[in-house]
mmCIF file of C-alpha atoms in Angstrom:
data_model
loop_
_atom_site.group_PDB
_atom_site.id
_atom_site.type_symbol
_atom_site.label_atom_id
_atom_site.label_comp_id
_atom_site.label_asym_id
_atom_site.label_seq_id
_atom_site.Cartn_x
_atom_site.Cartn_y
_atom_site.Cartn_z
ATOM 1 C CA MET A 1 -18.213 1.089 -18.151
ATOM 2 C CA THR A 2 -18.169 -2.277 -16.376
ATOM 3 C CA VAL A 3 -16.640 -2.998 -12.991
ATOM 4 C CA SER A 4 -14.067 -5.165 -14.764
ATOM 5 C CA GLU A 5 -12.994 -2.240 -16.962
ATOM 6 C CA LYS A 6 -12.877 0.108 -13.960
ATOM 7 C CA LEU A 7 -10.766 -2.413 -12.043
ATOM 8 C CA ASN A 8 -8.275 -2.626 -14.905
ATOM 9 C CA GLU A 9 -7.997 1.182 -14.917
ATOM 10 C CA PHE A 10 -7.619 1.158 -11.124
ATOM 11 C CA TYR A 11 -4.781 -1.386 -11.288
ATOM 12 C CA ILE A 12 -2.951 0.542 -14.005
ATOM 13 C CA HIS A 13 -3.465 3.932 -12.316
ATOM 14 C CA ASN A 14 -2.170 2.613 -8.975
ATOM 15 C CA ASN A 15 0.694 0.600 -10.490
ATOM 16 C CA LEU A 16 -0.773 -2.659 -9.194
ATOM 17 C CA ASP A 17 -0.468 -6.116 -10.702
ATOM 18 C CA LYS A 18 -3.146 -7.428 -13.044
ATOM 19 C CA ASP A 19 -6.203 -8.578 -11.073
ATOM 20 C CA GLY A 20 -4.767 -6.954 -7.961
ATOM 21 C CA GLY A 21 -2.079 -9.612 -7.757
ATOM 22 C CA GLU A 22 -4.698 -12.298 -7.267
ATOM 23 C CA ASP A 23 -2.484 -15.009 -8.781
ATOM 24 C CA ASN A 24 0.766 -13.954 -7.131
ATOM 25 C CA PRO A 25 2.215 -16.123 -4.352
ATOM 26 C CA PHE A 26 2.954 -13.004 -2.252
ATOM 27 C CA PHE A 27 1.671 -9.471 -1.743
ATOM 28 C CA TYR A 28 3.276 -6.441 -0.149
ATOM 29 C CA LEU A 29 1.863 -4.440 2.725
ATOM 30 C CA LYS A 30 3.468 -1.031 2.304
ATOM 31 C CA PHE A 31 4.271 1.389 5.096
ATOM 32 C CA ARG A 32 6.070 4.696 5.025
ATOM 33 C CA PHE A 33 9.613 3.364 5.491
ATOM 34 C CA PHE A 34 9.306 -0.337 4.700
ATOM 35 C CA SER A 35 7.125 -3.059 3.195
ATOM 36 C CA LEU A 36 6.168 -6.489 4.459
ATOM 37 C CA LYS A 37 6.144 -9.398 2.029
ATOM 38 C CA LEU A 38 3.244 -11.656 3.034
ATOM 39 C CA PRO A 39 1.901 -14.896 1.592
ATOM 40 C CA ASN A 40 -1.092 -14.383 -0.693
ATOM 41 C CA SER A 41 -3.457 -16.847 0.964
ATOM 42 C CA ASP A 42 -6.423 -18.450 -0.775
ATOM 43 C CA PHE A 43 -8.948 -16.383 1.172
ATOM 44 C CA ARG A 44 -7.198 -13.168 0.098
ATOM 45 C CA LYS A 45 -6.979 -14.320 -3.513
ATOM 46 C CA LYS A 46 -10.736 -14.941 -3.569
ATOM 47 C CA ALA A 47 -11.609 -11.555 -2.073
ATOM 48 C CA VAL A 48 -9.023 -9.065 -3.362
ATOM 49 C CA TYR A 49 -11.309 -8.003 -6.217
ATOM 50 C CA ILE A 50 -14.062 -7.179 -3.693
ATOM 51 C CA HIS A 51 -11.696 -4.987 -1.695
ATOM 52 C CA ASP A 52 -10.588 -3.243 -4.888
ATOM 53 C CA ILE A 53 -14.194 -2.645 -6.013
ATOM 54 C CA GLN A 54 -14.773 -0.887 -2.690
ATOM 55 C CA HIS A 55 -11.876 1.450 -3.490
ATOM 56 C CA ILE A 56 -13.535 2.278 -6.809
ATOM 57 C CA LEU A 57 -17.025 2.709 -5.337
ATOM 58 C CA PHE A 58 -15.839 5.282 -2.829
ATOM 59 C CA ASP A 59 -13.014 6.824 -4.877
ATOM 60 C CA CYS A 60 -10.344 5.812 -2.360
ATOM 61 C CA ASP A 61 -6.716 5.595 -3.332
ATOM 62 C CA VAL A 62 -4.381 2.832 -2.159
ATOM 63 C CA THR A 63 -2.519 4.950 0.393
ATOM 64 C CA TRP A 64 -3.160 4.333 4.072
ATOM 65 C CA LYS A 65 -5.620 7.214 4.004
ATOM 66 C CA GLY A 66 -7.752 5.349 1.446
ATOM 67 C CA GLU A 67 -7.246 2.047 3.256
ATOM 68 C CA SER A 68 -8.402 3.719 6.485
ATOM 69 C CA PHE A 69 -11.750 4.602 4.939
ATOM 70 C CA ILE A 70 -12.117 1.075 3.511
ATOM 71 C CA ALA A 71 -11.217 -0.551 6.845
ATOM 72 C CA GLY A 72 -13.930 1.441 8.634
ATOM 73 C CA TRP A 73 -16.401 0.659 5.842
ATOM 74 C CA GLU A 74 -15.627 -3.069 5.968
ATOM 75 C CA ILE A 75 -16.128 -3.289 9.735
ATOM 76 C CA ALA A 76 -19.447 -1.434 9.489
ATOM 77 C CA THR A 77 -20.610 -3.826 6.740
ATOM 78 C CA LYS A 78 -19.742 -6.777 9.004
ATOM 79 C CA ILE A 79 -16.878 -8.280 7.063
ATOM 80 C CA TRP A 80 -15.669 -9.544 10.440
ATOM 81 C CA LYS A 81 -18.154 -12.416 9.958
ATOM 82 C CA HIS A 82 -15.824 -13.744 7.261
ATOM 83 C CA PHE A 83 -12.840 -15.149 9.086
ATOM 84 C CA PRO A 84 -9.913 -14.528 8.353
ATOM 85 C CA LEU A 85 -10.768 -11.498 6.175
ATOM 86 C CA GLY A 86 -12.275 -9.922 9.272
ATOM 87 C CA ILE A 87 -8.953 -10.274 11.079
ATOM 88 C CA MET A 88 -7.189 -8.352 8.310
ATOM 89 C CA SER A 89 -9.841 -5.613 8.362
ATOM 90 C CA LEU A 90 -9.740 -5.345 12.150
ATOM 91 C CA TRP A 91 -5.947 -5.054 12.091
ATOM 92 C CA ALA A 92 -6.126 -2.420 9.318
ATOM 93 C CA MET A 93 -8.745 -0.441 11.235
ATOM 94 C CA GLY A 94 -6.622 -0.568 14.410
ATOM 95 C CA PHE A 95 -3.532 0.634 12.538
ATOM 96 C CA SER A 96 -5.555 3.294 10.712
ATOM 97 C CA LEU A 97 -6.996 4.728 13.910
ATOM 98 C CA PHE A 98 -3.475 5.877 14.803
ATOM 99 C CA ASN A 99 -2.924 7.458 11.383
ATOM 100 C CA TYR A 100 -6.234 8.602 9.861
ATOM 101 C CA PRO A 101 -8.946 8.372 12.529
ATOM 102 C CA LYS A 102 -11.280 10.752 10.670
ATOM 103 C CA GLU A 103 -11.172 8.518 7.584
ATOM 104 C CA VAL A 104 -11.950 5.440 9.680
ATOM 105 C CA ILE A 105 -14.974 7.194 11.187
ATOM 106 C CA ARG A 106 -16.083 8.469 7.774
ATOM 107 C CA GLY A 107 -15.732 4.977 6.300
ATOM 108 C CA TYR A 108 -17.573 3.395 9.219
ATOM 109 C CA LYS A 109 -20.461 5.870 8.957
ATOM 110 C CA THR A 110 -20.674 5.293 5.199
ATOM 111 C CA GLY A 111 -20.565 1.533 5.706
ATOM 112 C CA LEU A 112 -23.673 1.673 7.875
ATOM 113 C CA LYS A 113 -25.622 2.553 4.716
ATOM 114 C CA TYR A 114 -24.419 -0.549 2.837
ATOM 115 C CA LYS A 115 -24.376 -4.334 2.818
ATOM 116 C CA GLY A 116 -20.996 -5.864 2.155
ATOM 117 C CA ILE A 117 -20.228 -6.870 -1.412
ATOM 118 C CA ILE A 118 -18.959 -10.157 -0.014
ATOM 119 C CA ASP A 119 -22.473 -10.859 1.318
ATOM 120 C CA THR A 120 -24.216 -10.513 -2.027
ATOM 121 C CA PRO A 121 -25.337 -13.816 -3.559
ATOM 122 C CA ILE A 122 -23.933 -12.861 -6.966
ATOM 123 C CA SER A 123 -21.003 -14.489 -8.713
ATOM 124 C CA LYS A 124 -17.721 -12.722 -9.342
ATOM 125 C CA GLU A 125 -18.391 -12.839 -13.098
ATOM 126 C CA LYS A 126 -21.784 -11.155 -12.685
ATOM 127 C CA ILE A 127 -20.397 -8.391 -10.440
ATOM 128 C CA LEU A 128 -17.530 -7.738 -12.848
ATOM 129 C CA SER A 129 -19.992 -7.371 -15.727
ATOM 130 C CA MET A 130 -22.135 -4.806 -13.867
ATOM 131 C CA SER A 131 -21.611 -1.049 -13.832
ATOM 132 C CA ILE A 132 -20.321 0.679 -10.706
ATOM 133 C CA ASN A 133 -23.760 2.298 -10.254
ATOM 134 C CA GLU A 134 -25.438 -1.105 -10.453
ATOM 135 C CA VAL A 135 -23.119 -2.500 -7.771
ATOM 136 C CA ASN A 136 -23.685 0.575 -5.612
ATOM 137 C CA ASN A 137 -27.473 0.156 -5.906
ATOM 138 C CA LEU A 138 -27.171 -3.579 -5.230
ATOM 139 C CA ILE A 139 -25.424 -3.119 -1.886
ATOM 140 C CA LEU A 140 -27.132 0.071 -0.718
ATOM 141 C CA LYS A 141 -29.449 -0.703 2.219
ATOM 142 C CA GLU A 142 -33.069 0.396 2.063
ATOM 143 C CA THR A 143 -32.865 1.381 5.716
ATOM 144 C CA PRO A 144 -29.357 2.436 6.805
ATOM 145 C CA ALA A 145 -28.198 1.615 10.323
ATOM 146 C CA LYS A 146 -27.775 4.594 12.627
ATOM 147 C CA PHE A 147 -24.341 5.581 13.883
ATOM 148 C CA ASN A 148 -23.914 4.574 17.506
ATOM 149 C CA TRP A 149 -20.886 5.738 19.494
ATOM 150 C CA PHE A 150 -21.099 2.730 21.813
ATOM 151 C CA SER A 151 -20.943 0.267 18.918
ATOM 152 C CA PHE A 152 -18.198 2.214 17.167
ATOM 153 C CA SER A 153 -16.208 2.388 20.432
ATOM 154 C CA PHE A 154 -16.480 -1.380 20.755
ATOM 155 C CA TRP A 155 -14.937 -1.811 17.282
ATOM 156 C CA VAL A 156 -12.255 0.757 18.132
ATOM 157 C CA LEU A 157 -11.318 -1.308 21.180
ATOM 158 C CA VAL A 158 -11.359 -4.617 19.280
ATOM 159 C CA SER A 159 -9.437 -3.304 16.264
ATOM 160 C CA THR A 160 -6.842 -1.520 18.384
ATOM 161 C CA SER A 161 -6.341 -4.763 20.322
ATOM 162 C CA PHE A 162 -5.808 -6.683 17.073
ATOM 163 C CA PHE A 163 -3.263 -4.118 15.956
ATOM 164 C CA LEU A 164 -1.392 -3.852 19.258
ATOM 165 C CA ALA A 165 -1.438 -7.540 20.286
ATOM 166 C CA PRO A 166 1.579 -8.622 18.175
ATOM 167 C CA ILE A 167 3.568 -5.573 19.293
ATOM 168 C CA LEU A 168 2.758 -6.203 22.952
ATOM 169 C CA PHE A 169 3.634 -9.894 22.546
ATOM 170 C CA ILE A 170 7.049 -9.040 21.086
ATOM 171 C CA LEU A 171 7.692 -6.531 23.861
ATOM 172 C CA LEU A 172 6.685 -9.095 26.460
ATOM 173 C CA LEU A 173 9.096 -11.654 25.002
ATOM 174 C CA TRP A 174 11.855 -9.049 24.888
ATOM 175 C CA PHE A 175 11.389 -8.198 28.570
ATOM 176 C CA LEU A 176 11.158 -11.856 29.616
ATOM 177 C CA PHE A 177 14.272 -12.939 27.809
#
C-alpha cells in the first residue's frame, strides 16, 4: 500500500478533510473545550502531508496524546530549522509537556533515530508513491543520536517558553491596563 493510500485512509478514519485540509483557507486547532480557527498559511499547506505521514509511520492518532509524540519527534529531527514550522512544533511541544510529557519524551527519543521527512531531497509525488516501509527506511539514520538530558532540557525550556510567552504577554497587558 502506498503512502498516498495510507494517507487517504488516515484522513477518513480521523474524519479529516481530503489531503489534510491542504487547500482549505483555515484549519482548526482543537482543545478539550474549544477550537481555534487559524489561517492555513502557505508553509503549513506545503508541509501538512509530511506531518500526517509521521502520524502514520508511528501509529499516532490525532488527539493531543498523538500530537505530543509527533511534537517531540519533530524537535528531535530538527524541524526547528524550518521556520515557521519549527515555531509550531516548539509551541506544540511546550503545550504537550503539560499534558502528555511521557509521549513527548518517547517521541523525542524516537526522533533521535531518524532524519526529518522534510529534509529528504525527494519530491512529494515520489514520497506519496512509496510504501510506508520505504519511507521509514529512507529516513532512518544509520547511526542514531544518543539521548542527552541536557539537550532535551534545553528544548523543554525553549518549547515551554514558546507556549507560555503569549499567555504571559496577555497577563502582563491585563495587569498594566
